[in-house]
Amino acid sequence: MLSVTILGNNSAVPAFNRHPTSQVVSHDGTNYLVDCGEGTQIQMIKYKIRRGKISHIFISHLHGDHYFGLVGLINTFSLLSHKQEIHVYGPEPLQQIIEMQLKVADTILSYPIFFHTLTENATLVDNERIRIKCFRTQHRIPCFGFSFEEKEGKRKLLIEQIRKLQIPISFYSSLQNGLDYITPKGKVIKNDTVTAAPGKGKRYAFCADTRYDEGLIEHIYDFDTIYHEATYLDNMQDKAYSRYHTTTKQAAALARKAMVKRLLIGHFSSKYNSLDVFQDEARQVFPNTELAIEGVTYEV
Amino acid sequence: MLSVTILGNNSAVPAFNRHPTSQVVSHDGTNYLVDCGEGTQIQMIKYKIRRGKISHIFISHLHGDHYFGLVGLINTFSLLSHKQEIHVYGPEPLQQIIEMQLKVADTILSYPIFFHTLTENATLVDNERIRIKCFRTQHRIPCFGFSFEEKEGKRKLLIEQIRKLQIPISFYSSLQNGLDYITPKGKVIKNDTVTAAPGKGKRYAFCADTRYDEGLIEHIYDFDTIYHEATYLDNMQDKAYSRYHTTTKQAAALARKAMVKRLLIGHFSSKYNSLDVFQDEARQVFPNTELAIEGVTYEV
């Protein structure tokens, strides 16, 4: 199952008990951390995120509300004697910033840490279960979104048929991989008579901070769920443009053009206390919009 | 009035809803921030600390639980269009760390910021109302405590006497400063017949992270209130020593030897859920001990 849990849904200045950007994408028991604003580790405790399940951290850009919590989290992992590798993906100066702070504190981490510099359209993780890629967004400083594409699962065994045909258990995993079975007497049993097609992999994208940008569509087209910022309400289009952000209706228009199934909006400006209008405005353009609420897990 | 409000009373790893070190020393409408662990700006909102009243920030040392919240606070001041000067006092690399993070974010602050490097026994602030000094403590990396000494106030006017003698109002402030008054007929009215001695200035010290160190006594002798870390309980003396920290009874013993009037203890290790034993142990050695509780303001 692919899901995302929101830890912070606010823009730069914390307000109204909303926190800076962070979310956890979970897939098959692995937690991928996306952005890490100040206080993320405290939000993790509050919402019972298993920190030990995190080995990959993705930082979209180096505005503080997206990464000021990272150095504290890296430190805490070490104080808790974490042993597994941690991989951090972010814009280049991130490594220098973190390493300088570890150095002045005379800190030797308890685990190996690897920094990976984001480059346009790079594939960051690609294994038999998931592919994670990054893509540039239109922001004031270099900024990247991330797409998570679950791989198709294995074929499903039709266990009654299989037993009837007395196919040995040792061949089950070959069946899941699509192979035909040949009986001891040489008869070919076609794979699709004893297995069913796997479910289609789910796809999620985190679109980071950005102006309205139809260039993003190719990276998120037909996705199951996308998270797109909606810093401002519709009447603030000019401010959104000048600050490299997006309004509710712009985010919704992009979701519609990209033919995604669901839109989550977040990164709300601290000037707004109530969020109801954000939802109302976006739904006028794209009905399947939801507010990204802190502590809530959305199944993709 | 001199007072201190606790924003964070825990050691490095946040736990049990306790936060890393930060406190606000308030004097005559000015807020002095002492240390700024991750999440300090959120604690300030929670406890209604007026951020705009802060112009001096003191960072004891560069372990993350004492300063990871600083860059976010500096950023927030700017996003809120703060205009007044901010003075930051800390160990030398702090300036480089903060400036690097502002630079990669392409941030120009809305206000002037000045960094001051801490050196042994330096006087950091000295005006007619308060004197703030720093002193070295015994920690794994360079670390400083801070002492706040309220200046003696002005002499108090004995208003009935003054009126009886028909001393003009324009001379009142000279009386407060201790001058004698000479009547138009040349008669000398001695100052101490029309004024009373001012109240003695209060004194507070934040003793930062440290091993038990009697070298601190000269900096805090006879103070009204000191805050001293008590990371561990009494049975962890060895661990306290090896990690450059202090136990409950050591903090209390130091308070007793320094003849201070009251001891606040904090910087509790994340291994302890309940804090009652901390208070009990310290009070066995120094009865006027209190736990530093987040959100509570202690009058010095």
PDB file of N, CA and C in Angstrom, chain A residues 122-180:
ATOM      1  N   ALA A 122      16.125  13.251 -12.390  1.00  0.00           N
ATOM      2  CA  ALA A 122      16.928  12.096 -11.975  1.00  0.00           C
ATOM      3  C   ALA A 122      16.040  11.016 -11.361  1.00  0.00           C
ATOM      4  N   THR A 123      16.431   9.769 -11.561  1.00  0.00           N
ATOM      5  CA  THR A 123      15.800   8.657 -10.847  1.00  0.00           C
ATOM      6  C   THR A 123      16.596   8.452  -9.564  1.00  0.00           C
ATOM      7  N   LEU A 124      15.924   8.557  -8.433  1.00  0.00           N
ATOM      8  CA  LEU A 124      16.629   8.547  -7.149  1.00  0.00           C
ATOM      9  C   LEU A 124      16.639   7.158  -6.529  1.00  0.00           C
ATOM     10  N   VAL A 125      15.524   6.468  -6.661  1.00  0.00           N
ATOM     11  CA  VAL A 125      15.397   5.108  -6.119  1.00  0.00           C
ATOM     12  C   VAL A 125      14.693   4.284  -7.185  1.00  0.00           C
ATOM     13  N   ASP A 126      15.182   3.102  -7.453  1.00  0.00           N
ATOM     14  CA  ASP A 126      14.524   2.242  -8.441  1.00  0.00           C
ATOM     15  C   ASP A 126      14.811   0.794  -8.060  1.00  0.00           C
ATOM     16  N   ASN A 127      13.844   0.194  -7.423  1.00  0.00           N
ATOM     17  CA  ASN A 127      14.011  -1.218  -7.069  1.00  0.00           C
ATOM     18  C   ASN A 127      12.769  -1.984  -7.516  1.00  0.00           C
ATOM     19  N   GLU A 128      12.625  -3.208  -7.124  1.00  0.00           N
ATOM     20  CA  GLU A 128      11.511  -3.996  -7.675  1.00  0.00           C
ATOM     21  C   GLU A 128      10.152  -3.578  -7.121  1.00  0.00           C
ATOM     22  N   ARG A 129      10.195  -2.661  -6.119  1.00  0.00           N
ATOM     23  CA  ARG A 129       8.925  -2.281  -5.511  1.00  0.00           C
ATOM     24  C   ARG A 129       8.494  -0.850  -5.843  1.00  0.00           C
ATOM     25  N   ILE A 130       9.483   0.023  -6.054  1.00  0.00           N
ATOM     26  CA  ILE A 130       9.114   1.433  -6.221  1.00  0.00           C
ATOM     27  C   ILE A 130      10.151   2.169  -7.069  1.00  0.00           C
ATOM     28  N   ARG A 131       9.683   3.192  -7.784  1.00  0.00           N
ATOM     29  CA  ARG A 131      10.606   4.091  -8.483  1.00  0.00           C
ATOM     30  C   ARG A 131      10.322   5.501  -7.980  1.00  0.00           C
ATOM     31  N   ILE A 132      11.376   6.199  -7.561  1.00  0.00           N
ATOM     32  CA  ILE A 132      11.220   7.572  -7.070  1.00  0.00           C
ATOM     33  C   ILE A 132      12.072   8.481  -7.942  1.00  0.00           C
ATOM     34  N   LYS A 133      11.434   9.488  -8.499  1.00  0.00           N
ATOM     35  CA  LYS A 133      12.139  10.423  -9.369  1.00  0.00           C
ATOM     36  C   LYS A 133      11.939  11.853  -8.879  1.00  0.00           C
ATOM     37  N   CYS A 134      12.779  12.750  -9.354  1.00  0.00           N
ATOM     38  CA  CYS A 134      12.577  14.165  -9.018  1.00  0.00           C
ATOM     39  C   CYS A 134      12.383  14.970 -10.293  1.00  0.00           C
ATOM     40  N   PHE A 135      11.742  16.111 -10.148  1.00  0.00           N
ATOM     41  CA  PHE A 135      11.547  16.999 -11.298  1.00  0.00           C
ATOM     42  C   PHE A 135      11.599  18.447 -10.810  1.00  0.00           C
ATOM     43  N   ARG A 136      12.098  19.340 -11.659  1.00  0.00           N
ATOM     44  CA  ARG A 136      12.213  20.741 -11.274  1.00  0.00           C
ATOM     45  C   ARG A 136      10.849  21.417 -11.206  1.00  0.00           C
ATOM     46  N   THR A 137      10.690  22.332 -10.259  1.00  0.00           N
ATOM     47  CA  THR A 137       9.495  23.172 -10.217  1.00  0.00           C
ATOM     48  C   THR A 137       9.949  24.627 -10.372  1.00  0.00           C
ATOM     49  N   GLN A 138       8.987  25.519 -10.534  1.00  0.00           N
ATOM     50  CA  GLN A 138       9.340  26.936 -10.777  1.00  0.00           C
ATOM     51  C   GLN A 138       9.319  27.717  -9.481  1.00  0.00           C
ATOM     52  N   HIS A 139      10.467  27.823  -8.835  1.00  0.00           N
ATOM     53  CA  HIS A 139      10.523  28.533  -7.558  1.00  0.00           C
ATOM     54  C   HIS A 139      11.677  29.535  -7.587  1.00  0.00           C
ATOM     55  N   ARG A 140      11.766  30.338  -6.518  1.00  0.00           N
ATOM     56  CA  ARG A 140      12.743  31.433  -6.502  1.00  0.00           C
ATOM     57  C   ARG A 140      14.172  30.899  -6.452  1.00  0.00           C
ATOM     58  N   ILE A 141      14.350  29.743  -5.819  1.00  0.00           N
ATOM     59  CA  ILE A 141      15.663  29.085  -5.793  1.00  0.00           C
ATOM     60  C   ILE A 141      15.443  27.666  -6.323  1.00  0.00           C
ATOM     61  N   PRO A 142      16.503  26.928  -6.680  1.00  0.00           N
ATOM     62  CA  PRO A 142      16.307  25.588  -7.236  1.00  0.00           C
ATOM     63  C   PRO A 142      15.414  24.728  -6.331  1.00  0.00           C
ATOM     64  N   CYS A 143      14.412  24.115  -6.945  1.00  0.00           N
ATOM     65  CA  CYS A 143      13.406  23.395  -6.170  1.00  0.00           C
ATOM     66  C   CYS A 143      12.929  22.183  -6.972  1.00  0.00           C
ATOM     67  N   PHE A 144      12.686  21.093  -6.280  1.00  0.00           N
ATOM     68  CA  PHE A 144      12.332  19.838  -6.933  1.00  0.00           C
ATOM     69  C   PHE A 144      11.089  19.210  -6.313  1.00  0.00           C
ATOM     70  N   GLY A 145      10.236  18.655  -7.175  1.00  0.00           N
ATOM     71  CA  GLY A 145       9.173  17.778  -6.715  1.00  0.00           C
ATOM     72  C   GLY A 145       9.653  16.337  -6.783  1.00  0.00           C
ATOM     73  N   PHE A 146       8.859  15.442  -6.199  1.00  0.00           N
ATOM     74  CA  PHE A 146       9.230  14.024  -6.184  1.00  0.00           C
ATOM     75  C   PHE A 146       8.027  13.178  -6.592  1.00  0.00           C
ATOM     76  N   SER A 147       8.265  12.193  -7.456  1.00  0.00           N
ATOM     77  CA  SER A 147       7.183  11.269  -7.814  1.00  0.00           C
ATOM     78  C   SER A 147       7.519   9.876  -7.296  1.00  0.00           C
ATOM     79  N   PHE A 148       6.484   9.222  -6.794  1.00  0.00           N
ATOM     80  CA  PHE A 148       6.609   7.866  -6.237  1.00  0.00           C
ATOM     81  C   PHE A 148       5.737   6.941  -7.077  1.00  0.00           C
ATOM     82  N   GLU A 149       6.354   6.007  -7.787  1.00  0.00           N
ATOM     83  CA  GLU A 149       5.588   5.089  -8.630  1.00  0.00           C
ATOM     84  C   GLU A 149       5.791   3.668  -8.130  1.00  0.00           C
ATOM     85  N   GLU A 150       4.722   3.141  -7.588  1.00  0.00           N
ATOM     86  CA  GLU A 150       4.746   1.760  -7.111  1.00  0.00           C
ATOM     87  C   GLU A 150       4.861   0.852  -8.334  1.00  0.00           C
ATOM     88  N   LYS A 151       5.743  -0.120  -8.268  1.00  0.00           N
ATOM     89  CA  LYS A 151       5.838  -1.067  -9.382  1.00  0.00           C
ATOM     90  C   LYS A 151       4.636  -1.995  -9.370  1.00  0.00           C
ATOM     91  N   GLU A 152       4.324  -2.489 -10.565  1.00  0.00           N
ATOM     92  CA  GLU A 152       3.262  -3.512 -10.608  1.00  0.00           C
ATOM     93  C   GLU A 152       3.671  -4.642  -9.692  1.00  0.00           C
ATOM     94  N   GLY A 153       2.725  -5.176  -8.979  1.00  0.00           N
ATOM     95  CA  GLY A 153       3.038  -6.308  -8.113  1.00  0.00           C
ATOM     96  C   GLY A 153       3.261  -7.563  -8.944  1.00  0.00           C
ATOM     97  N   LYS A 154       3.465  -8.672  -8.276  1.00  0.00           N
ATOM     98  CA  LYS A 154       3.593  -9.953  -8.984  1.00  0.00           C
ATOM     99  C   LYS A 154       2.211 -10.471  -9.346  1.00  0.00           C
ATOM    100  N   ARG A 155       2.140 -11.435 -10.262  1.00  0.00           N
ATOM    101  CA  ARG A 155       0.857 -12.037 -10.640  1.00  0.00           C
ATOM    102  C   ARG A 155       0.276 -12.764  -9.437  1.00  0.00           C
ATOM    103  N   LYS A 156      -1.044 -12.771  -9.382  1.00  0.00           N
ATOM    104  CA  LYS A 156      -1.712 -13.398  -8.228  1.00  0.00           C
ATOM    105  C   LYS A 156      -1.984 -14.873  -8.505  1.00  0.00           C
ATOM    106  N   LEU A 157      -1.624 -15.733  -7.557  1.00  0.00           N
ATOM    107  CA  LEU A 157      -1.833 -17.184  -7.728  1.00  0.00           C
ATOM    108  C   LEU A 157      -3.318 -17.526  -7.592  1.00  0.00           C
ATOM    109  N   LEU A 158      -3.856 -18.333  -8.547  1.00  0.00           N
ATOM    110  CA  LEU A 158      -5.227 -18.862  -8.419  1.00  0.00           C
ATOM    111  C   LEU A 158      -5.073 -20.226  -7.757  1.00  0.00           C
ATOM    112  N   ILE A 159      -5.115 -20.212  -6.443  1.00  0.00           N
ATOM    113  CA  ILE A 159      -4.582 -21.336  -5.677  1.00  0.00           C
ATOM    114  C   ILE A 159      -5.382 -22.638  -5.886  1.00  0.00           C
ATOM    115  N   GLU A 160      -6.695 -22.516  -6.132  1.00  0.00           N
ATOM    116  CA  GLU A 160      -7.479 -23.755  -6.341  1.00  0.00           C
ATOM    117  C   GLU A 160      -7.047 -24.483  -7.604  1.00  0.00           C
ATOM    118  N   GLN A 161      -6.914 -23.711  -8.682  1.00  0.00           N
ATOM    119  CA  GLN A 161      -6.464 -24.276  -9.955  1.00  0.00           C
ATOM    120  C   GLN A 161      -5.098 -24.939  -9.806  1.00  0.00           C
ATOM    121  N   ILE A 162      -4.229 -24.216  -9.130  1.00  0.00           N
ATOM    122  CA  ILE A 162      -2.841 -24.673  -8.987  1.00  0.00           C
ATOM    123  C   ILE A 162      -2.784 -26.009  -8.261  1.00  0.00           C
ATOM    124  N   ARG A 163      -3.608 -26.110  -7.196  1.00  0.00           N
ATOM    125  CA  ARG A 163      -3.611 -27.356  -6.423  1.00  0.00           C
ATOM    126  C   ARG A 163      -4.189 -28.506  -7.242  1.00  0.00           C
ATOM    127  N   LYS A 164      -5.263 -28.166  -7.988  1.00  0.00           N
ATOM    128  CA  LYS A 164      -5.907 -29.187  -8.812  1.00  0.00           C
ATOM    129  C   LYS A 164      -4.888 -29.772  -9.800  1.00  0.00           C
ATOM    130  N   LEU A 165      -4.040 -28.893 -10.323  1.00  0.00           N
ATOM    131  CA  LEU A 165      -3.059 -29.342 -11.331  1.00  0.00           C
ATOM    132  C   LEU A 165      -1.775 -29.876 -10.688  1.00  0.00           C
ATOM    133  N   GLN A 166      -1.767 -29.853  -9.353  1.00  0.00           N
ATOM    134  CA  GLN A 166      -0.629 -30.390  -8.594  1.00  0.00           C
ATOM    135  C   GLN A 166       0.716 -29.751  -8.988  1.00  0.00           C
ATOM    136  N   ILE A 167       0.686 -28.444  -9.174  1.00  0.00           N
ATOM    137  CA  ILE A 167       1.944 -27.733  -9.431  1.00  0.00           C
ATOM    138  C   ILE A 167       2.709 -27.636  -8.109  1.00  0.00           C
ATOM    139  N   PRO A 168       3.985 -28.002  -8.061  1.00  0.00           N
ATOM    140  CA  PRO A 168       4.712 -28.018  -6.783  1.00  0.00           C
ATOM    141  C   PRO A 168       4.912 -26.601  -6.215  1.00  0.00           C
ATOM    142  N   ILE A 169       4.924 -26.541  -4.904  1.00  0.00           N
ATOM    143  CA  ILE A 169       5.069 -25.243  -4.219  1.00  0.00           C
ATOM    144  C   ILE A 169       6.361 -24.533  -4.645  1.00  0.00           C
ATOM    145  N   SER A 170       7.384 -25.307  -4.910  1.00  0.00           N
ATOM    146  CA  SER A 170       8.672 -24.702  -5.286  1.00  0.00           C
ATOM    147  C   SER A 170       8.573 -23.892  -6.581  1.00  0.00           C
ATOM    148  N   PHE A 171       7.498 -24.097  -7.343  1.00  0.00           N
ATOM    149  CA  PHE A 171       7.359 -23.365  -8.614  1.00  0.00           C
ATOM    150  C   PHE A 171       6.463 -22.111  -8.472  1.00  0.00           C
ATOM    151  N   TYR A 172       5.870 -21.946  -7.287  1.00  0.00           N
ATOM    152  CA  TYR A 172       4.918 -20.832  -7.099  1.00  0.00           C
ATOM    153  C   TYR A 172       5.521 -19.474  -7.456  1.00  0.00           C
ATOM    154  N   SER A 173       6.784 -19.262  -7.019  1.00  0.00           N
ATOM    155  CA  SER A 173       7.326 -17.914  -7.256  1.00  0.00           C
ATOM    156  C   SER A 173       7.593 -17.701  -8.743  1.00  0.00           C
ATOM    157  N   SER A 174       7.882 -18.792  -9.479  1.00  0.00           N
ATOM    158  CA  SER A 174       8.023 -18.671 -10.937  1.00  0.00           C
ATOM    159  C   SER A 174       6.675 -18.317 -11.564  1.00  0.00           C
ATOM    160  N   LEU A 175       5.615 -18.922 -11.014  1.00  0.00           N
ATOM    161  CA  LEU A 175       4.271 -18.583 -11.517  1.00  0.00           C
ATOM    162  C   LEU A 175       3.985 -17.099 -11.305  1.00  0.00           C
ATOM    163  N   GLN A 176       4.344 -16.609 -10.106  1.00  0.00           N
ATOM    164  CA  GLN A 176       4.108 -15.186  -9.813  1.00  0.00           C
ATOM    165  C   GLN A 176       4.865 -14.296 -10.787  1.00  0.00           C
ATOM    166  N   ASN A 177       5.993 -14.804 -11.280  1.00  0.00           N
ATOM    167  CA  ASN A 177       6.792 -14.013 -12.233  1.00  0.00           C
ATOM    168  C   ASN A 177       6.339 -14.228 -13.683  1.00  0.00           C
ATOM    169  N   GLY A 178       5.265 -15.036 -13.881  1.00  0.00           N
ATOM    170  CA  GLY A 178       4.697 -15.130 -15.226  1.00  0.00           C
ATOM    171  C   GLY A 178       5.136 -16.341 -16.043  1.00  0.00           C
ATOM    172  N   LEU A 179       5.928 -17.236 -15.446  1.00  0.00           N
ATOM    173  CA  LEU A 179       6.387 -18.401 -16.224  1.00  0.00           C
ATOM    174  C   LEU A 179       5.285 -19.444 -16.375  1.00  0.00           C
ATOM    175  N   ASP A 180       5.279 -20.169 -17.528  1.00  0.00           N
ATOM    176  CA  ASP A 180       4.404 -21.318 -17.696  1.00  0.00           C
ATOM    177  C   ASP A 180       5.000 -22.491 -16.916  1.00  0.00           C
TER     178      ASP A 180
END
